[in-house]
Short mmCIF file of C-alpha atoms and ligand atoms in Angstrom, two decimals:
data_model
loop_
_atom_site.label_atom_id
_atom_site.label_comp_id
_atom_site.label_asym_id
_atom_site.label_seq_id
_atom_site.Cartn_x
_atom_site.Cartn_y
_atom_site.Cartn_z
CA UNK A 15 144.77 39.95 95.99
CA UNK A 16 146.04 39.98 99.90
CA UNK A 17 143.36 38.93 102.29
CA UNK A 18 143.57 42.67 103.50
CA UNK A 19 142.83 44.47 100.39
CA UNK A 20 140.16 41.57 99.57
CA UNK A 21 138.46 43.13 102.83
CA UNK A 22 138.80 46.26 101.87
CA UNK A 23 137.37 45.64 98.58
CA UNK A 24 134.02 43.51 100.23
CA UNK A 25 134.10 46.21 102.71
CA UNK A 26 133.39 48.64 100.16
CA UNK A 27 130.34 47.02 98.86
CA UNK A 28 129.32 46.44 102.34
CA UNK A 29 126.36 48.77 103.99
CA UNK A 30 126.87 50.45 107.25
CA UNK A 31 125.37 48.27 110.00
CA UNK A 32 122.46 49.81 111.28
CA UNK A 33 120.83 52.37 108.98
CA UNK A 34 122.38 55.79 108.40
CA UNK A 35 120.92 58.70 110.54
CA UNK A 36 121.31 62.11 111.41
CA UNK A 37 118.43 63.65 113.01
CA UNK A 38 116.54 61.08 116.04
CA UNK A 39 112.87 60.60 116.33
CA UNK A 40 112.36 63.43 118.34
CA UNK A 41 114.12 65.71 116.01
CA UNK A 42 117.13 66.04 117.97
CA UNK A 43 121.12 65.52 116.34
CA UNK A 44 122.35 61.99 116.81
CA UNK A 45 124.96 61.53 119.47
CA UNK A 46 127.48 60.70 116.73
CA UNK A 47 127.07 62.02 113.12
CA UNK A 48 127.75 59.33 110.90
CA UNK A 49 130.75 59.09 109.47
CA UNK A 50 131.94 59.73 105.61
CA UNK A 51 129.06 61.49 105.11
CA UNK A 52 128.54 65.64 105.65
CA UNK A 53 125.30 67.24 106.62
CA UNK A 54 123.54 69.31 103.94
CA UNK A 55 123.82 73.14 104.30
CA UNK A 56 120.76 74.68 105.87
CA UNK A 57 119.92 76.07 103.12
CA UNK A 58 119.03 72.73 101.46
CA UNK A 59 117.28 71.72 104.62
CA UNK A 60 115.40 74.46 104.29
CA UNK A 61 114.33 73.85 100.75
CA UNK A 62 113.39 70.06 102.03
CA UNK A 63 111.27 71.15 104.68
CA UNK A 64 109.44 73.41 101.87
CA UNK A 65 108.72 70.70 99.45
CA UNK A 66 107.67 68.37 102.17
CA UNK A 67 105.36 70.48 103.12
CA UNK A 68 103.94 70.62 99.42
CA UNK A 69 103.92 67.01 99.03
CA UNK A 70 102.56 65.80 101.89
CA UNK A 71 99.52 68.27 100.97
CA UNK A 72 99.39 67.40 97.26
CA UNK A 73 99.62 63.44 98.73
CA UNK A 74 96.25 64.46 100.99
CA UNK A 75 94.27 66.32 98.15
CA UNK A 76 94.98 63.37 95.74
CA UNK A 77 93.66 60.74 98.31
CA UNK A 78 90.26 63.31 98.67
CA UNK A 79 90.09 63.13 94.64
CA UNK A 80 90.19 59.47 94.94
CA UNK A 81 86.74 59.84 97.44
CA UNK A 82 85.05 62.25 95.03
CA UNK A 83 85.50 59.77 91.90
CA UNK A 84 88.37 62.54 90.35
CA UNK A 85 90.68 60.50 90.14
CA UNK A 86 90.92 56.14 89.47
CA UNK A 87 93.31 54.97 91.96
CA UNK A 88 95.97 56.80 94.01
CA UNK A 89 98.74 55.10 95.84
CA UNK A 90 99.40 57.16 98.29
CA UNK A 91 103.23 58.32 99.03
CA UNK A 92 102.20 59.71 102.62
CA UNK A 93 105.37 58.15 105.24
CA UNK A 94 107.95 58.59 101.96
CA UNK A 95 108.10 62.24 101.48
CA UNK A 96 111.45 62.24 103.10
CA UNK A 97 112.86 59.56 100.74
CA UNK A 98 110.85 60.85 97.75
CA UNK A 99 111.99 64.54 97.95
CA UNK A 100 115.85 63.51 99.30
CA UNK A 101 115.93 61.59 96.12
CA UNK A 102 115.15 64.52 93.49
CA UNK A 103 116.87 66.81 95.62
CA UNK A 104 120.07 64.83 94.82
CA UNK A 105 119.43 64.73 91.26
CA UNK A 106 120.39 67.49 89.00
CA UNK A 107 118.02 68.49 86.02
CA UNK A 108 119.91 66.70 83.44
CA UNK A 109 119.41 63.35 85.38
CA UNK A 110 117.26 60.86 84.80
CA UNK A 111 114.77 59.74 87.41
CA UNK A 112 112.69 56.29 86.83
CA UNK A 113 109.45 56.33 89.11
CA UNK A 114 107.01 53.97 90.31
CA UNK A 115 103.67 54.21 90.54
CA UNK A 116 103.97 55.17 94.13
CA UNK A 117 106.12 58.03 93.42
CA UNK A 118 103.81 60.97 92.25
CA UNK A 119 105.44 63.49 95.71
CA UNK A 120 109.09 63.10 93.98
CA UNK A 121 107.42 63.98 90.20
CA UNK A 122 105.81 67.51 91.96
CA UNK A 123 109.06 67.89 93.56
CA UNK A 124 110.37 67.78 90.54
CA UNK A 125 108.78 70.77 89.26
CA UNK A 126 106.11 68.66 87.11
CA UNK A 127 102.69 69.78 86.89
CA UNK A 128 100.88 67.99 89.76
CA UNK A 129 97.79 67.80 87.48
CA UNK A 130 100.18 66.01 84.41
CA UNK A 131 101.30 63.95 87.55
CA UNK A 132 97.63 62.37 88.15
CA UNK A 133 96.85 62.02 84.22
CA UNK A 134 97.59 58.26 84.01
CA UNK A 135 95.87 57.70 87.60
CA UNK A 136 92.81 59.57 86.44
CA UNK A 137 92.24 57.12 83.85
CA UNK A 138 93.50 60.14 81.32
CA UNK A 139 95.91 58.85 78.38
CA UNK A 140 99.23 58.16 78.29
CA UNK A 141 101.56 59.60 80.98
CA UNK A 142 100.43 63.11 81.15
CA UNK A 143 104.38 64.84 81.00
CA UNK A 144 106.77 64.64 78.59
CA UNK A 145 109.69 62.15 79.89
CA UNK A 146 112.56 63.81 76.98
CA UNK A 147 111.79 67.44 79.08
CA UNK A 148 111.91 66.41 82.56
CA UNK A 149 114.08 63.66 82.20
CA UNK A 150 111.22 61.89 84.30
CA UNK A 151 110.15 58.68 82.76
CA UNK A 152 106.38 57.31 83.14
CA UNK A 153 105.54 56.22 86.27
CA UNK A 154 106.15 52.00 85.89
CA UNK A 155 103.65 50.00 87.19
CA UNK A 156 105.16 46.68 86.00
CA UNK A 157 107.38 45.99 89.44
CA UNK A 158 111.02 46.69 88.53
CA UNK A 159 111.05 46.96 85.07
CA UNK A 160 112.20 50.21 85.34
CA UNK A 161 115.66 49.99 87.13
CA UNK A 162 116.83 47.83 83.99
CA UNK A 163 115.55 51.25 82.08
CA UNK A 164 117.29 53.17 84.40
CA UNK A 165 120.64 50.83 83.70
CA UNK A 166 120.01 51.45 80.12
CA UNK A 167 119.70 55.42 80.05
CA UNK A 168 122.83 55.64 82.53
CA UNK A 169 125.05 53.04 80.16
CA UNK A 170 123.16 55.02 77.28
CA UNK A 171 124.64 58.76 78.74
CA UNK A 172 127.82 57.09 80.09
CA UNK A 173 128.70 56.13 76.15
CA UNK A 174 128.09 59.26 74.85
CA UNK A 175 130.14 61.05 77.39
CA UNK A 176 127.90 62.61 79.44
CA UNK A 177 128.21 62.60 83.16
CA UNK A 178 124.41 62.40 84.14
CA UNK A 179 122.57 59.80 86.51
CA UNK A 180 120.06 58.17 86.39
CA UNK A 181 118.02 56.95 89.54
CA UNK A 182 115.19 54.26 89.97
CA UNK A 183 112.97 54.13 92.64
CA UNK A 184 111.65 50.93 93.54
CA UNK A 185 109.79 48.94 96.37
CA UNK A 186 111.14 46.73 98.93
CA UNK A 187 108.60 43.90 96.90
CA UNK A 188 110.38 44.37 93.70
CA UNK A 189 113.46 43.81 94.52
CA UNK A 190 112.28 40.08 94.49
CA UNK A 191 111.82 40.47 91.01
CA UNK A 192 114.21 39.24 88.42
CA UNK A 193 114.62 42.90 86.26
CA UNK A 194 115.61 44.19 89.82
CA UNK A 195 118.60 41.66 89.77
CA UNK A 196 119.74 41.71 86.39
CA UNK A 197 119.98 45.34 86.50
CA UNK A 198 122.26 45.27 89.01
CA UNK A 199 124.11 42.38 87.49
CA UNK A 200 124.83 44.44 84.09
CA UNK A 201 125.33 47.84 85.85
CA UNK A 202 128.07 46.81 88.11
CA UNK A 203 129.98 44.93 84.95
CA UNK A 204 128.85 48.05 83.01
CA UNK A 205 129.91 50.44 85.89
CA UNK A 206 126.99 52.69 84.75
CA UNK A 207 126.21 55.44 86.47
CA UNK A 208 123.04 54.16 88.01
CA UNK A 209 121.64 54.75 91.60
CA UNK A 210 119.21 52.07 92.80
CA UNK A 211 116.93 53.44 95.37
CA UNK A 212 114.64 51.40 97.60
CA UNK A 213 111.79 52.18 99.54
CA UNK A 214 110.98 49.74 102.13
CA UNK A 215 108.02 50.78 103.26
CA UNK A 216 107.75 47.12 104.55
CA UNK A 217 104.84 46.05 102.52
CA UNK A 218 104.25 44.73 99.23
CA UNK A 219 100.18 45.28 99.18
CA UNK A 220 99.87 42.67 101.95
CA UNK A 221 102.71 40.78 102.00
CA UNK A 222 104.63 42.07 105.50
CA UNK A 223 109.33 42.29 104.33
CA UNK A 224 109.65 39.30 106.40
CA UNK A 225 107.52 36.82 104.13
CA UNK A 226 109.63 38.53 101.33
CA UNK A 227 113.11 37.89 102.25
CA UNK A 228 115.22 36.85 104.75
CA UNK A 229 118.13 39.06 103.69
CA UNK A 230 119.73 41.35 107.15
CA UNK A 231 118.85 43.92 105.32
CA UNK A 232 118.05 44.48 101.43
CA UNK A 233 120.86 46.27 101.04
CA UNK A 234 123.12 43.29 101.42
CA UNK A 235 121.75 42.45 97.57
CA UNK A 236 124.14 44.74 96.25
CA UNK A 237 127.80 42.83 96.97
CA UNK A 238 126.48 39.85 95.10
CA UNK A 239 126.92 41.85 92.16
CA UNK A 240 129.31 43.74 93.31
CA UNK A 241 127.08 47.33 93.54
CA UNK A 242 128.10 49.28 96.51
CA UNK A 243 125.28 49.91 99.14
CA UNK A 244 124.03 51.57 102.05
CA UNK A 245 121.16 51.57 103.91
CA UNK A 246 119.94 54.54 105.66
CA UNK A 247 116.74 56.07 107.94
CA UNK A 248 113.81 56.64 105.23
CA UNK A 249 112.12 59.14 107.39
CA UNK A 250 115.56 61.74 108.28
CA UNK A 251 115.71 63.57 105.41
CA UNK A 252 118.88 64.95 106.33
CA UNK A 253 120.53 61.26 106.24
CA UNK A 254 118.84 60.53 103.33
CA UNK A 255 119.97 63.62 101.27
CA UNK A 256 123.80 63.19 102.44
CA UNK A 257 123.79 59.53 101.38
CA UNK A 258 121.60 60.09 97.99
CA UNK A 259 124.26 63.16 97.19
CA UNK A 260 127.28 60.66 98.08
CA UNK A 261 125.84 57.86 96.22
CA UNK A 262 124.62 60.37 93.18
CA UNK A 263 128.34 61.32 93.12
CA UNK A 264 130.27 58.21 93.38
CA UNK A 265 127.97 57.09 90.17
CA UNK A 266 128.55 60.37 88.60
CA UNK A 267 132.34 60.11 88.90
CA UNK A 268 132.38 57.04 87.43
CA UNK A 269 133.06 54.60 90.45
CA UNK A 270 129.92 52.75 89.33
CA UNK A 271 125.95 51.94 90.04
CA UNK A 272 124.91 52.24 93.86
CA UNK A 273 122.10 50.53 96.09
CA UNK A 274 120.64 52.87 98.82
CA UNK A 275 117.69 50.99 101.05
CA UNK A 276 115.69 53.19 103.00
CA UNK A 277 113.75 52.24 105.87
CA UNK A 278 110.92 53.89 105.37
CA UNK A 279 106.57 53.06 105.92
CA UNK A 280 103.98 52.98 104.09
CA UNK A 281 101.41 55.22 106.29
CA UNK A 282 98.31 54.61 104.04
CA UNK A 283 96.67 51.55 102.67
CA UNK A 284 98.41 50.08 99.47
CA UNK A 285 95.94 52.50 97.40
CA UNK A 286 92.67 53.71 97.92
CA UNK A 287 90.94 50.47 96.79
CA UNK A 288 92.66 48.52 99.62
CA UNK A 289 91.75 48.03 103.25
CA UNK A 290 95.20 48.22 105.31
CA UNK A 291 93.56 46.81 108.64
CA UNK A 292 93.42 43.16 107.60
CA UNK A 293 96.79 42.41 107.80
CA UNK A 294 98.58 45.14 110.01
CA UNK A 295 97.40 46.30 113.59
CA UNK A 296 96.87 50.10 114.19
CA UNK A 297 99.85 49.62 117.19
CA UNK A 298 102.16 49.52 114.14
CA UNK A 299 100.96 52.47 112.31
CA UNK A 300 100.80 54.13 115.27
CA UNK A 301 104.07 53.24 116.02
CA UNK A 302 105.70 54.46 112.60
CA UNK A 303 103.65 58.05 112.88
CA UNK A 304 105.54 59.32 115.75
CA UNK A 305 108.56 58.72 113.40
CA UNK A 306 106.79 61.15 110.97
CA UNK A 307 109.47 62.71 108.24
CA UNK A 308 107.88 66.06 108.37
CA UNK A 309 107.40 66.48 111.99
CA UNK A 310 111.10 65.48 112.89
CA UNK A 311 112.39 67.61 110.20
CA UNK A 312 110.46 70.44 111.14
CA UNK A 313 110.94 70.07 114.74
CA UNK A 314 114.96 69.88 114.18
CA UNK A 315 115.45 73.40 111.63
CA UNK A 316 113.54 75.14 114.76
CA UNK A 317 115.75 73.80 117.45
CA UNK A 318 118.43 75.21 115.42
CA UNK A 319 116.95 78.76 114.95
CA UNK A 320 116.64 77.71 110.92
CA UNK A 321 112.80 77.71 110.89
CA UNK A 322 110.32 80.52 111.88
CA UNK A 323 106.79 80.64 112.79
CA UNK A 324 106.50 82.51 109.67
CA UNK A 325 108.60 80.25 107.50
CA UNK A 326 105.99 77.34 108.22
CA UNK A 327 103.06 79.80 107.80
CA UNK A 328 103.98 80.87 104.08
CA UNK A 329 104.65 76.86 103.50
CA UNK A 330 101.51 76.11 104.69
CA UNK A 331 99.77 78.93 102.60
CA UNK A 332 101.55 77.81 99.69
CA UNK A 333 100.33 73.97 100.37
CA UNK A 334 96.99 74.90 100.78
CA UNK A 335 97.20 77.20 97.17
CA UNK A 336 98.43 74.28 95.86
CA UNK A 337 95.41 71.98 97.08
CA UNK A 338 92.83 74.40 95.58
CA UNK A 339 94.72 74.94 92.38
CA UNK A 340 94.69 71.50 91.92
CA UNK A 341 90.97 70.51 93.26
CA UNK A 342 89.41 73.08 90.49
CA UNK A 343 91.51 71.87 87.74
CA UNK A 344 90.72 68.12 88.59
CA UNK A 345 87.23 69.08 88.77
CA UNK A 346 86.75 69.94 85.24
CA UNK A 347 85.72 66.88 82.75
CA UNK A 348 88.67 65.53 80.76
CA UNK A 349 88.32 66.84 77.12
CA UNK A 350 90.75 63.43 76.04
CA UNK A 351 89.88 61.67 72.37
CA UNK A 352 89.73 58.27 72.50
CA UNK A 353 91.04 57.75 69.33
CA UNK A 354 94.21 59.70 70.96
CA UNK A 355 95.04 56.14 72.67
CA UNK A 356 96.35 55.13 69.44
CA UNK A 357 98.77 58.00 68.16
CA UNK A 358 102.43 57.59 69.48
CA UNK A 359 102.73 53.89 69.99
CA UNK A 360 104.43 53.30 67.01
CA UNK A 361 105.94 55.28 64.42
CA UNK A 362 104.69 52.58 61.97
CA UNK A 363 101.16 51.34 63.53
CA UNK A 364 101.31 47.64 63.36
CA UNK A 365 98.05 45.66 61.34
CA UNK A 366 96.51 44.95 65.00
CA UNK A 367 96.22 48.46 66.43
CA UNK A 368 94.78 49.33 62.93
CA UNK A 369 92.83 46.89 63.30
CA UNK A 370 91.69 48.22 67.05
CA UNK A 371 91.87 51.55 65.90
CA UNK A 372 89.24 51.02 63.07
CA UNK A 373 87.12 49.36 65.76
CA UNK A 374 86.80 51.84 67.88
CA UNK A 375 86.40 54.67 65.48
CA UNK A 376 83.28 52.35 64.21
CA UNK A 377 82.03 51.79 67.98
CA UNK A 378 82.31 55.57 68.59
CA UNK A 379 80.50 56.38 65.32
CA UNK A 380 77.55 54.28 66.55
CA UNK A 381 77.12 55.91 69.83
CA UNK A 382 77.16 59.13 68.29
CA UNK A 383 74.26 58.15 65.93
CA UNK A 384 72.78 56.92 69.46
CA UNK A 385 72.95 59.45 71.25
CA UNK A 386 71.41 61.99 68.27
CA UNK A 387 68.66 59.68 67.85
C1 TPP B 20 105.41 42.40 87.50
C2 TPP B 20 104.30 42.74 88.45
N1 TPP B 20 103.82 41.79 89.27
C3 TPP B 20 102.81 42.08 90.14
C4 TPP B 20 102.26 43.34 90.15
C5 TPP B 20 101.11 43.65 91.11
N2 TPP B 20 101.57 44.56 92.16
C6 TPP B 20 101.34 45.89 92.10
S1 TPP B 20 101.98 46.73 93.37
C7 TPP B 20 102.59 45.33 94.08
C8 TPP B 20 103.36 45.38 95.37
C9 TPP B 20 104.68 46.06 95.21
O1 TPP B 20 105.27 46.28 96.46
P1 TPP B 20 106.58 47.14 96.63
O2 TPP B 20 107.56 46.80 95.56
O3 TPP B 20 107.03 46.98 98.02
O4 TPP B 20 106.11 48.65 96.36
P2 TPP B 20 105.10 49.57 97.20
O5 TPP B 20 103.74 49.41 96.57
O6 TPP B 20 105.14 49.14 98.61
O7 TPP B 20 105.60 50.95 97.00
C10 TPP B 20 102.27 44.20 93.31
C11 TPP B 20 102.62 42.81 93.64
C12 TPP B 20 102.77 44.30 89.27
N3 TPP B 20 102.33 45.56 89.23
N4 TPP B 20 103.81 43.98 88.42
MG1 MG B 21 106.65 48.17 99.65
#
């Protein structure tokens, strides 16, 4: 290979230098729209704007279950909306999409019951939706095992001729993880059509990006493996839908996986059962809120005449129908059977969960003789 097309080729894999963005802080155009990407149609924006609007709502009402003992734990996705709805807006129905536990504003954006959505985080069983219909799988909370699922269901369509995608969301944290690597080992050898999408919301619980790595950026992990990357502004949801589509595209063609790293923050504690202020300063939070995602979104479509009074009205309304809908429905006791936790493991129970099965049945048995006596 000449030294010039070797540059080409490591140019490729490259990201852009500083992060992809469209739309500035204060909602206006960039000087100079990035190049090799275009701008979503208005139409899409529009859409965006819509579902952000829904999320960040849902996001609220679940962190208010959390208070009134509705719901177990909630991390919160409040900050991401922008990188949480760009990425299912990319994706087309027949794609995959491989959450984390974090992720419960791209699974409502993704038409699922919000309700199914907080099963597994209300303590409920299993997963709540069913992963073969909304090509959704179960939100992992094991850190990164799911992009080497992801790898698996794109190699798994790719073989059998189908041109779908899958995507996995992850957090800037697991990408320190081992799974995180060998997926993107096997997928660039593989070239499977697999989009790896970060979220650096620059935490891992407590643990600040800079006692994590020492990488420029994370998207420079990619061109060790020979994944082409990008990194791009987590909070401009019209950057992040243009390079999502592109990257969605490239994979889909069959040019092979992609790394996207958004910069992106974490506005609320880790969950609800963690305290934030011990280990970042309210200047910092402060700081990232006046780069709000919804705000600068909403505050661009108006400056460009795409976004009425009443437009954000009947969002709001619809947010707010949303909320109640899904207060009364949490409200209500869970009518779940125990013995439920059992079915759909295997399709051949192994002698343990017999075992554990029989157990419990016994232990249940009991109380109910309690409880009459
Ligand atoms: C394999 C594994 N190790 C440790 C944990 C405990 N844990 C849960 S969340 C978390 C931090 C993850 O941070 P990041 O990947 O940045 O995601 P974020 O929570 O910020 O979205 C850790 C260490 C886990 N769930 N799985
Ligand atoms: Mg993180």
């Amino acid at each position: 290979m000449s030294v010039k097309s070797l540059r080409q080729t490591v140019q490729g894999f490259l990201p852009s230098l500083t992060p992809v963005r469209f739309v500035a802080e204060d909602g206006t155009p960039v000087a100079k729209p990035p190049a090799g990407y275009s701008e979503p149609s208005e139409e899409a924006l529009r859409e965006a704007y819509r579902r952000m609007v829904l999320g960040r709502r849902f996001d609220t009402q679940a962190t208010a279950l959390t208070k009134q003992g509705r719901l177990a734990v909630y991390p919160s996705s409040r900050g991401q909306e922008a990188c949480q709805i760009g990425a299912v807006l990319a994706l087309r129905p027949d794609d995959w999409l491989f959450p984390t536990y974090r992720d419960s504003v791209a699974l409502v954006t993704r038409g699922i019951d919000p309700v199914e959505v907080l099963t597994l985080l209300r303590g409920d069983w299993h997963c709540g939706y069913d992963p073969a219909a909304t090509r959704v799988a179960p939100q992992c909370t094991p850190l990164a095992t799911q992009v080497l699922h992801a790898t698996g269901m794109a190699e798994a369509q790719r073989r059998k001729g189908e041109d779908g995608v899958s995507m996995a969301l992850i957090g800037d944290g697991a990408t320190s993880e081992g799974d995180f690597h060998e997926a993107l080992n096997f997928a660039a050898v593989l070239r499977a059509p697999v989009v790896f999408f970060v979220q650096n919301n620059k935490y891992a619980i407590s643990v600040p990006l800079a006692r994590q790595t020492a990488a420029p950026a994370l998207a420079y992990k990619g061109i060790g493996y020979g994944v082409r990357s990008e990194q791009v502004d987590g909070n401009d949801l019209v950057a992040v839908l243009a390079v999502l589509t592109d990257a969605v595209a490239h994979a889909r063609a069959g040019h092979g996986p992609v790394l996207v790293e958004a910069h992106t923050y974490r506005m609320d504690a880790h969950t609800n059962a963690d305290d934030a202020t011990r280990y970042r300063d309210a200047e910092e939070v402060e700081r990232w809120g006046a780069a709000d995602p919804l705000s600068r979104l909403e505050t661009h479509l108006r400056a460009r005449g795409a976004l009425t009074e009443a437009d954000t009205a009947a969002a709001r309304e619809e947010a707010e129908a949303l909320a109640a809908d899904l207060r009364t429905r949490m409200n209500a006791d869970t009518t779940a059977d125990p013995m439920e936790l059992f079915d759909h493991v295997y399709a051949d129970p192994t002698p343990q969960l017999l075992e554990q099965r029989a157990q419990l049945a016994a232990e249940l048995a009991e109380t109910t003789l309690t409880q009459e006596d």
